mmCIF file of C-alpha atoms in Angstrom:
data_model
loop_
_atom_site.group_PDB
_atom_site.id
_atom_site.type_symbol
_atom_site.label_atom_id
_atom_site.label_comp_id
_atom_site.label_asym_id
_atom_site.label_seq_id
_atom_site.Cartn_x
_atom_site.Cartn_y
_atom_site.Cartn_z
ATOM 1 C CA UNK A 1 -5.918 -17.127 10.052
ATOM 2 C CA UNK A 2 -7.544 -19.090 12.881
ATOM 3 C CA UNK A 3 -10.930 -20.803 12.694
ATOM 4 C CA UNK A 4 -13.960 -19.353 14.421
ATOM 5 C CA UNK A 5 -17.709 -19.809 14.513
ATOM 6 C CA UNK A 6 -18.931 -18.754 11.045
ATOM 7 C CA UNK A 7 -22.361 -17.963 12.379
ATOM 8 C CA UNK A 8 -21.323 -15.275 14.833
ATOM 9 C CA UNK A 9 -22.792 -11.801 14.417
ATOM 10 C CA UNK A 10 -20.159 -10.153 16.607
ATOM 11 C CA UNK A 11 -18.481 -7.175 14.979
ATOM 12 C CA UNK A 12 -14.783 -6.482 15.676
ATOM 13 C CA UNK A 13 -13.711 -2.947 16.577
ATOM 14 C CA UNK A 14 -12.791 -0.619 13.711
ATOM 15 C CA UNK A 15 -10.725 2.075 15.418
ATOM 16 C CA UNK A 16 -8.179 1.881 12.594
ATOM 17 C CA UNK A 17 -7.555 0.106 9.284
ATOM 18 C CA UNK A 18 -6.368 -3.486 9.690
ATOM 19 C CA UNK A 19 -2.662 -4.135 9.286
ATOM 20 C CA UNK A 20 -1.344 -6.200 6.414
ATOM 21 C CA UNK A 21 -0.385 -6.070 2.749
ATOM 22 C CA UNK A 22 -2.798 -6.834 -0.080
ATOM 23 C CA UNK A 23 -0.956 -7.683 -3.300
ATOM 24 C CA UNK A 24 -3.091 -7.566 -6.446
ATOM 25 C CA UNK A 25 -2.051 -9.357 -9.638
ATOM 26 C CA UNK A 26 -4.053 -8.133 -12.618
ATOM 27 C CA UNK A 27 -4.425 -5.652 -15.415
ATOM 28 C CA UNK A 28 -3.843 -1.901 -15.512
ATOM 29 C CA UNK A 29 -5.304 -0.387 -18.664
ATOM 30 C CA UNK A 30 -6.605 2.764 -20.241
ATOM 31 C CA UNK A 31 -10.403 2.542 -19.993
ATOM 32 C CA UNK A 32 -12.531 4.114 -22.701
ATOM 33 C CA UNK A 33 -15.898 4.289 -20.963
ATOM 34 C CA UNK A 34 -19.082 4.734 -22.972
ATOM 35 C CA UNK A 35 -22.279 5.506 -21.030
ATOM 36 C CA UNK A 36 -25.195 4.590 -23.294
ATOM 37 C CA UNK A 37 -28.973 4.410 -23.182
ATOM 38 C CA UNK A 38 -28.776 0.787 -24.379
ATOM 39 C CA UNK A 39 -26.125 -1.679 -25.515
ATOM 40 C CA UNK A 40 -26.193 -1.295 -29.290
ATOM 41 C CA UNK A 41 -26.746 -4.151 -31.705
ATOM 42 C CA UNK A 42 -26.596 -4.018 -35.496
ATOM 43 C CA UNK A 43 -28.720 -1.102 -36.688
ATOM 44 C CA UNK A 44 -29.267 2.392 -35.286
ATOM 45 C CA UNK A 45 -26.524 3.642 -32.943
ATOM 46 C CA UNK A 46 -27.002 4.151 -29.220
ATOM 47 C CA UNK A 47 -26.757 7.610 -27.684
ATOM 48 C CA UNK A 48 -24.211 8.183 -24.952
ATOM 49 C CA UNK A 49 -21.165 9.931 -23.528
ATOM 50 C CA UNK A 50 -17.456 9.127 -23.358
ATOM 51 C CA UNK A 51 -14.705 9.438 -20.762
ATOM 52 C CA UNK A 52 -11.124 8.135 -20.641
ATOM 53 C CA UNK A 53 -9.617 7.002 -17.322
ATOM 54 C CA UNK A 54 -7.137 4.487 -15.848
ATOM 55 C CA UNK A 55 -8.824 1.164 -15.157
ATOM 56 C CA UNK A 56 -8.480 -2.600 -15.379
ATOM 57 C CA UNK A 57 -9.571 -5.344 -12.999
ATOM 58 C CA UNK A 58 -6.235 -5.337 -11.209
ATOM 59 C CA UNK A 59 -6.029 -1.554 -10.898
ATOM 60 C CA UNK A 60 -9.642 -1.329 -9.725
ATOM 61 C CA UNK A 61 -9.026 -3.837 -6.942
ATOM 62 C CA UNK A 62 -5.772 -2.229 -5.845
ATOM 63 C CA UNK A 63 -7.453 1.177 -5.655
ATOM 64 C CA UNK A 64 -10.421 -0.357 -3.817
ATOM 65 C CA UNK A 65 -8.072 -1.875 -1.221
ATOM 66 C CA UNK A 66 -6.178 1.398 -0.804
ATOM 67 C CA UNK A 67 -9.438 3.349 -0.378
ATOM 68 C CA UNK A 68 -10.220 1.025 2.535
ATOM 69 C CA UNK A 69 -6.943 2.021 4.184
ATOM 70 C CA UNK A 70 -5.071 -1.175 3.342
ATOM 71 C CA UNK A 71 -1.455 -1.339 2.159
ATOM 72 C CA UNK A 72 -2.101 -2.150 -1.489
ATOM 73 C CA UNK A 73 0.462 -3.233 -4.067
ATOM 74 C CA UNK A 74 -0.155 -3.963 -7.760
ATOM 75 C CA UNK A 75 1.727 -6.438 -9.960
ATOM 76 C CA UNK A 76 0.949 -5.523 -13.558
ATOM 77 C CA UNK A 77 2.389 -4.111 -16.795
ATOM 78 C CA UNK A 78 1.819 -0.979 -18.859
ATOM 79 C CA UNK A 79 3.230 0.543 -22.018
ATOM 80 C CA UNK A 80 5.801 3.283 -22.266
ATOM 81 C CA UNK A 81 3.322 5.942 -23.419
ATOM 82 C CA UNK A 82 1.230 8.817 -22.099
ATOM 83 C CA UNK A 83 -1.590 6.471 -21.100
ATOM 84 C CA UNK A 84 0.829 4.336 -19.082
ATOM 85 C CA UNK A 85 2.233 7.390 -17.344
ATOM 86 C CA UNK A 86 -1.309 8.471 -16.434
ATOM 87 C CA UNK A 87 -1.963 5.011 -15.002
ATOM 88 C CA UNK A 88 1.169 5.211 -12.828
ATOM 89 C CA UNK A 89 0.360 8.725 -11.643
ATOM 90 C CA UNK A 90 -3.193 7.712 -10.753
ATOM 91 C CA UNK A 91 -2.076 4.636 -8.803
ATOM 92 C CA UNK A 92 0.466 6.658 -6.839
ATOM 93 C CA UNK A 93 -2.095 9.363 -6.080
ATOM 94 C CA UNK A 94 -4.334 6.594 -4.687
ATOM 95 C CA UNK A 95 -1.474 5.366 -2.436
ATOM 96 C CA UNK A 96 -0.983 2.102 -4.339
ATOM 97 C CA UNK A 97 2.565 0.700 -4.370
ATOM 98 C CA UNK A 98 3.657 0.610 -8.048
ATOM 99 C CA UNK A 99 7.101 -0.907 -7.523
ATOM 100 C CA UNK A 100 6.017 -4.085 -9.344
ATOM 101 C CA UNK A 101 4.299 -2.388 -12.303
ATOM 102 C CA UNK A 102 6.484 -3.188 -15.302
ATOM 103 C CA UNK A 103 6.921 -0.571 -18.047
ATOM 104 C CA UNK A 104 7.234 -2.275 -21.442
ATOM 105 C CA UNK A 105 9.240 -0.160 -23.881
ATOM 106 C CA UNK A 106 7.883 0.531 -27.355
ATOM 107 C CA UNK A 107 4.392 -0.822 -26.614
ATOM 108 C CA UNK A 108 1.081 0.959 -26.108
ATOM 109 C CA UNK A 109 -0.750 0.534 -22.807
ATOM 110 C CA UNK A 110 -3.706 -1.828 -23.129
ATOM 111 C CA UNK A 111 -7.093 -0.277 -23.856
ATOM 112 C CA UNK A 112 -10.490 -1.565 -22.748
ATOM 113 C CA UNK A 113 -13.686 -0.170 -24.230
ATOM 114 C CA UNK A 114 -16.326 -0.394 -21.474
ATOM 115 C CA UNK A 115 -19.971 0.083 -22.491
ATOM 116 C CA UNK A 116 -22.283 0.755 -19.538
ATOM 117 C CA UNK A 117 -26.048 1.335 -19.507
ATOM 118 C CA UNK A 118 -27.902 3.463 -16.988
ATOM 119 C CA UNK A 119 -28.877 0.304 -15.092
ATOM 120 C CA UNK A 120 -25.230 -0.608 -14.617
ATOM 121 C CA UNK A 121 -25.154 -3.440 -17.155
ATOM 122 C CA UNK A 122 -21.675 -3.502 -18.711
ATOM 123 C CA UNK A 123 -19.881 -5.146 -21.588
ATOM 124 C CA UNK A 124 -16.275 -4.665 -22.639
ATOM 125 C CA UNK A 125 -13.817 -5.044 -25.499
ATOM 126 C CA UNK A 126 -10.161 -5.585 -24.556
ATOM 127 C CA UNK A 127 -7.260 -4.539 -26.805
ATOM 128 C CA UNK A 128 -3.821 -5.579 -25.532
ATOM 129 C CA UNK A 129 -0.420 -6.240 -27.035
ATOM 130 C CA UNK A 130 0.823 -9.707 -26.022
ATOM 131 C CA UNK A 131 4.050 -8.103 -24.799
ATOM 132 C CA UNK A 132 2.191 -6.359 -21.956
ATOM 133 C CA UNK A 133 3.115 -8.953 -19.326
ATOM 134 C CA UNK A 134 4.316 -8.345 -15.736
ATOM 135 C CA UNK A 135 7.722 -9.500 -14.565
ATOM 136 C CA UNK A 136 7.162 -12.745 -12.638
ATOM 137 C CA UNK A 137 10.739 -14.049 -12.601
ATOM 138 C CA UNK A 138 10.946 -13.505 -8.833
ATOM 139 C CA UNK A 139 7.213 -13.672 -8.108
ATOM 140 C CA UNK A 140 7.662 -15.918 -5.061
ATOM 141 C CA UNK A 141 9.890 -13.365 -3.366
ATOM 142 C CA UNK A 142 7.474 -10.551 -4.252
ATOM 143 C CA UNK A 143 4.455 -12.399 -2.860
ATOM 144 C CA UNK A 144 6.279 -13.471 0.303
ATOM 145 C CA UNK A 145 5.452 -10.129 1.945
ATOM 146 C CA UNK A 146 1.715 -10.331 1.210
ATOM 147 C CA UNK A 147 -0.943 -11.252 3.747
ATOM 148 C CA UNK A 148 -3.655 -11.420 1.079
ATOM 149 C CA UNK A 149 -3.133 -12.020 -2.652
ATOM 150 C CA UNK A 150 -5.935 -10.933 -4.963
ATOM 151 C CA UNK A 151 -5.617 -12.457 -8.452
ATOM 152 C CA UNK A 152 -7.636 -11.775 -11.612
ATOM 153 C CA UNK A 153 -7.391 -13.638 -14.922
ATOM 154 C CA UNK A 154 -6.328 -10.691 -17.097
ATOM 155 C CA UNK A 155 -2.773 -11.953 -17.491
ATOM 156 C CA UNK A 156 -1.617 -14.856 -19.717
ATOM 157 C CA UNK A 157 -2.282 -18.264 -18.209
ATOM 158 C CA UNK A 158 1.468 -18.797 -17.749
ATOM 159 C CA UNK A 159 1.529 -15.799 -15.385
ATOM 160 C CA UNK A 160 -1.578 -16.992 -13.554
ATOM 161 C CA UNK A 161 0.005 -20.398 -13.022
ATOM 162 C CA UNK A 162 3.265 -18.853 -11.757
ATOM 163 C CA UNK A 163 1.289 -16.897 -9.165
ATOM 164 C CA UNK A 164 -0.680 -19.960 -8.043
ATOM 165 C CA UNK A 165 2.479 -22.086 -7.749
ATOM 166 C CA UNK A 166 4.225 -19.334 -5.773
ATOM 167 C CA UNK A 167 1.341 -18.942 -3.324
ATOM 168 C CA UNK A 168 1.222 -22.702 -2.764
ATOM 169 C CA UNK A 169 4.938 -22.775 -1.919
ATOM 170 C CA UNK A 170 4.871 -20.000 0.688
ATOM 171 C CA UNK A 171 4.866 -20.723 4.414
ATOM 172 C CA UNK A 172 2.881 -19.214 5.902
ATOM 173 C CA UNK A 173 0.787 -18.900 2.768
ATOM 174 C CA UNK A 174 -1.135 -15.674 2.167
ATOM 175 C CA UNK A 175 -4.899 -15.856 1.824
ATOM 176 C CA UNK A 176 -5.645 -16.221 -1.887
ATOM 177 C CA UNK A 177 -8.712 -14.495 -3.356
ATOM 178 C CA UNK A 178 -9.248 -15.206 -7.063
ATOM 179 C CA UNK A 179 -11.706 -13.433 -9.347
ATOM 180 C CA UNK A 180 -12.375 -15.773 -12.275
ATOM 181 C CA UNK A 181 -12.559 -13.012 -14.879
ATOM 182 C CA UNK A 182 -12.039 -12.550 -17.706
ATOM 183 C CA UNK A 183 -12.486 -16.173 -18.870
ATOM 184 C CA UNK A 184 -9.265 -18.000 -19.755
ATOM 185 C CA UNK A 185 -8.845 -19.876 -23.032
ATOM 186 C CA UNK A 186 -7.869 -23.176 -21.413
ATOM 187 C CA UNK A 187 -9.500 -23.418 -17.958
ATOM 188 C CA UNK A 188 -8.456 -27.076 -17.692
ATOM 189 C CA UNK A 189 -4.849 -25.904 -17.303
ATOM 190 C CA UNK A 190 -5.794 -24.429 -13.918
ATOM 191 C CA UNK A 191 -7.492 -27.555 -12.577
ATOM 192 C CA UNK A 192 -4.474 -28.754 -10.604
ATOM 193 C CA UNK A 193 -4.207 -25.362 -8.904
ATOM 194 C CA UNK A 194 -7.780 -24.995 -7.650
ATOM 195 C CA UNK A 195 -6.932 -26.357 -4.202
ATOM 196 C CA UNK A 196 -4.689 -23.306 -3.682
ATOM 197 C CA UNK A 197 -7.692 -20.949 -3.766
ATOM 198 C CA UNK A 198 -9.260 -19.831 -0.492
ATOM 199 C CA UNK A 199 -11.992 -17.608 -1.978
ATOM 200 C CA UNK A 200 -13.115 -17.897 -5.609
ATOM 201 C CA UNK A 201 -15.315 -15.035 -6.833
ATOM 202 C CA UNK A 202 -17.167 -14.594 -10.100
ATOM 203 C CA UNK A 203 -20.471 -14.332 -11.864
ATOM 204 C CA UNK A 204 -22.198 -17.736 -12.038
ATOM 205 C CA UNK A 205 -21.327 -18.092 -15.718
ATOM 206 C CA UNK A 206 -17.659 -17.185 -15.045
ATOM 207 C CA UNK A 207 -17.436 -19.827 -12.344
ATOM 208 C CA UNK A 208 -19.166 -22.299 -14.652
ATOM 209 C CA UNK A 209 -16.708 -21.471 -17.412
ATOM 210 C CA UNK A 210 -13.784 -22.237 -15.108
ATOM 211 C CA UNK A 211 -15.417 -25.556 -14.228
ATOM 212 C CA UNK A 212 -16.014 -26.364 -17.901
ATOM 213 C CA UNK A 213 -19.790 -26.099 -17.550
ATOM 214 C CA UNK A 214 -20.752 -22.507 -18.354
ATOM 215 C CA UNK A 215 -24.510 -23.065 -18.563
ATOM 216 C CA UNK A 216 -24.804 -25.462 -15.612
ATOM 217 C CA UNK A 217 -26.691 -24.648 -12.420
ATOM 218 C CA UNK A 218 -24.535 -22.976 -9.770
ATOM 219 C CA UNK A 219 -25.891 -24.831 -6.746
ATOM 220 C CA UNK A 220 -26.343 -28.322 -8.128
ATOM 221 C CA UNK A 221 -23.316 -28.498 -10.422
ATOM 222 C CA UNK A 222 -20.804 -25.638 -10.485
ATOM 223 C CA UNK A 223 -20.232 -24.924 -6.777
ATOM 224 C CA UNK A 224 -20.033 -28.623 -5.782
ATOM 225 C CA UNK A 225 -17.572 -29.317 -8.615
ATOM 226 C CA UNK A 226 -15.293 -26.424 -7.650
ATOM 227 C CA UNK A 227 -15.352 -27.347 -3.971
ATOM 228 C CA UNK A 228 -14.659 -31.010 -4.807
ATOM 229 C CA UNK A 229 -11.546 -29.821 -6.640
ATOM 230 C CA UNK A 230 -10.252 -27.966 -3.603
ATOM 231 C CA UNK A 231 -11.667 -24.418 -3.650
ATOM 232 C CA UNK A 232 -12.483 -23.618 -0.033
ATOM 233 C CA UNK A 233 -15.153 -20.923 -0.574
ATOM 234 C CA UNK A 234 -17.076 -20.260 -3.791
ATOM 235 C CA UNK A 235 -18.746 -16.831 -4.104
ATOM 236 C CA UNK A 236 -21.161 -16.173 -6.948
ATOM 237 C CA UNK A 237 -21.471 -12.394 -7.329
ATOM 238 C CA UNK A 238 -24.113 -11.027 -9.687
ATOM 239 C CA UNK A 239 -26.407 -7.981 -9.771
ATOM 240 C CA UNK A 240 -24.823 -6.701 -6.508
ATOM 241 C CA UNK A 241 -25.916 -9.867 -4.672
ATOM 242 C CA UNK A 242 -23.810 -12.833 -3.584
ATOM 243 C CA UNK A 243 -24.171 -16.529 -2.875
ATOM 244 C CA UNK A 244 -21.499 -18.294 -0.828
ATOM 245 C CA UNK A 245 -20.895 -22.032 -0.658
ATOM 246 C CA UNK A 246 -18.229 -23.590 1.577
ATOM 247 C CA UNK A 247 -17.924 -26.264 4.249
ATOM 248 C CA UNK A 248 -19.063 -23.820 6.943
ATOM 249 C CA UNK A 249 -21.004 -21.095 5.103
ATOM 250 C CA UNK A 250 -24.112 -21.561 2.965
ATOM 251 C CA UNK A 251 -25.382 -18.058 2.377
ATOM 252 C CA UNK A 252 -27.607 -16.179 -0.053
ATOM 253 C CA UNK A 253 -27.440 -12.386 0.258
ATOM 254 C CA UNK A 254 -29.594 -10.134 -1.948
ATOM 255 C CA UNK A 255 -28.355 -6.754 -3.084
ATOM 256 C CA UNK A 256 -28.171 -4.347 -0.168
ATOM 257 C CA UNK A 257 -31.190 -1.974 -0.011
ATOM 258 C CA UNK A 258 -28.760 0.929 -0.449
ATOM 259 C CA UNK A 259 -28.033 -0.142 -4.037
ATOM 260 C CA UNK A 260 -29.316 2.452 -6.491
ATOM 261 C CA UNK A 261 -28.768 0.378 -9.630
ATOM 262 C CA UNK A 262 -29.371 -3.188 -10.719
ATOM 263 C CA UNK A 263 -25.663 -3.720 -11.307
ATOM 264 C CA UNK A 264 -22.335 -1.905 -11.394
ATOM 265 C CA UNK A 265 -19.106 -2.531 -13.342
ATOM 266 C CA UNK A 266 -17.146 -1.904 -10.139
ATOM 267 C CA UNK A 267 -19.134 -4.267 -7.950
ATOM 268 C CA UNK A 268 -16.756 -7.220 -8.176
ATOM 269 C CA UNK A 269 -13.703 -5.090 -7.384
ATOM 270 C CA UNK A 270 -15.391 -3.564 -4.353
ATOM 271 C CA UNK A 271 -16.498 -7.008 -3.119
ATOM 272 C CA UNK A 272 -13.035 -8.572 -3.404
ATOM 273 C CA UNK A 273 -11.245 -5.691 -1.696
ATOM 274 C CA UNK A 274 -13.864 -5.521 1.065
ATOM 275 C CA UNK A 275 -13.512 -9.246 1.683
ATOM 276 C CA UNK A 276 -9.733 -8.822 1.979
ATOM 277 C CA UNK A 277 -10.292 -5.978 4.456
ATOM 278 C CA UNK A 278 -12.534 -8.111 6.641
ATOM 279 C CA UNK A 279 -10.148 -11.056 6.578
ATOM 280 C CA UNK A 280 -7.342 -8.814 7.796
ATOM 281 C CA UNK A 281 -9.603 -7.127 10.335
ATOM 282 C CA UNK A 282 -10.944 -10.281 11.974
ATOM 283 C CA UNK A 283 -7.926 -12.537 11.353
ATOM 284 C CA UNK A 284 -10.469 -15.326 10.851
ATOM 285 C CA UNK A 285 -12.063 -17.115 7.886
ATOM 286 C CA UNK A 286 -14.952 -15.125 6.435
ATOM 287 C CA UNK A 287 -18.375 -15.542 8.023
ATOM 288 C CA UNK A 288 -21.836 -14.063 7.490
ATOM 289 C CA UNK A 289 -21.075 -10.498 8.681
ATOM 290 C CA UNK A 290 -17.992 -10.350 6.475
ATOM 291 C CA UNK A 291 -19.917 -11.289 3.344
ATOM 292 C CA UNK A 292 -22.690 -8.873 4.292
ATOM 293 C CA UNK A 293 -20.125 -6.065 4.594
ATOM 294 C CA UNK A 294 -18.619 -6.972 1.218
ATOM 295 C CA UNK A 295 -22.085 -6.988 -0.349
ATOM 296 C CA UNK A 296 -22.703 -3.520 1.100
ATOM 297 C CA UNK A 297 -19.461 -2.426 -0.545
ATOM 298 C CA UNK A 298 -20.909 -3.386 -3.935
ATOM 299 C CA UNK A 299 -24.028 -1.347 -3.234
ATOM 300 C CA UNK A 300 -21.936 1.772 -2.736
ATOM 301 C CA UNK A 301 -20.328 1.657 -6.188
ATOM 302 C CA UNK A 302 -21.671 3.857 -8.949
ATOM 303 C CA UNK A 303 -22.242 3.700 -12.693
ATOM 304 C CA UNK A 304 -21.911 7.466 -13.113
ATOM 305 C CA UNK A 305 -18.129 7.792 -13.520
ATOM 306 C CA UNK A 306 -14.864 5.894 -13.993
ATOM 307 C CA UNK A 307 -14.896 2.524 -12.223
ATOM 308 C CA UNK A 308 -12.057 3.043 -9.705
ATOM 309 C CA UNK A 309 -13.461 6.430 -8.709
ATOM 310 C CA UNK A 310 -16.531 4.616 -7.351
ATOM 311 C CA UNK A 311 -14.608 2.485 -4.852
ATOM 312 C CA UNK A 312 -15.856 3.190 -1.305
ATOM 313 C CA UNK A 313 -14.076 3.945 1.948
ATOM 314 C CA UNK A 314 -14.560 1.754 5.006
ATOM 315 C CA UNK A 315 -16.584 4.541 6.633
ATOM 316 C CA UNK A 316 -18.983 4.578 3.677
ATOM 317 C CA UNK A 317 -19.558 0.826 3.932
ATOM 318 C CA UNK A 318 -19.965 1.030 7.727
ATOM 319 C CA UNK A 319 -22.624 3.691 7.223
ATOM 320 C CA UNK A 320 -24.537 1.502 4.777
ATOM 321 C CA UNK A 321 -24.420 -1.452 7.166
ATOM 322 C CA UNK A 322 -25.584 0.787 10.038
ATOM 323 C CA UNK A 323 -28.561 1.989 7.957
ATOM 324 C CA UNK A 324 -29.355 -1.481 6.654
ATOM 325 C CA UNK A 325 -28.166 -4.017 9.247
ATOM 326 C CA UNK A 326 -28.086 -7.683 8.383
ATOM 327 C CA UNK A 327 -31.300 -9.545 9.229
ATOM 328 C CA UNK A 328 -31.025 -11.862 12.208
#
């Protein structure tokens, strides 16, 4: 990647999908999705509907990248069961490379119960056998062919660290996009690796959790702390809006007017994949138009069906940006 003016509004041509490999390291699970009228507490039950579908933060991001026309590869693990076979079949149907998805014998594929309200507010319960871990013995060789690495925190911290060490050792190093979710048990263990991260994405509380200050203010405490420890760009993504803090970009983008809901469980996946797309398209560090495009990608996701099914194509995002261009 070569530096450029982060304030430019010039749009590169989009005659075809950008070239390059996006390797995603994250979870692939069997989602049990409950659409409810409200998130239930103790007392009367909520009313809702249920659907079962392949999901997981890693799978969602790999599918999102593939929907954009990118060469997407997933590093993950599944069980040797019907749910795992459905996950593999779905990934292959979505043109995601599954060569690095490990099948763990005698173990059930992880299950996540996702509870989503009509406004898009989501909560989740994860159920995973500790043996569901990807093969990272040769992770450096696997990542050597990637132009962008997109990492979530679904895997054990030992796997996360192996990925971060491998990325640091590569020359040229791929662009590293990290989504700081779900929270890790010992965020201090990742402190020495923060300077490997090019783009760190998460809800403000997730970023605060990684910094050891969950309830602190994003602008005055969390973002400065993360940047002081080496993260090059910090992106707070919440309610389909984003705030970006880096040496060259200080940006607050509201939810795109095309958004039909206050939030979406697939918003973060769409944002990360769209950012990867723009980085490969422009071959430059992200600037205002790139973040605006990624924010439009969040607006196009839906709360009506399985999360990966709501991932947009590049044409869909282009249409949203054409209808609602960035203010000048």
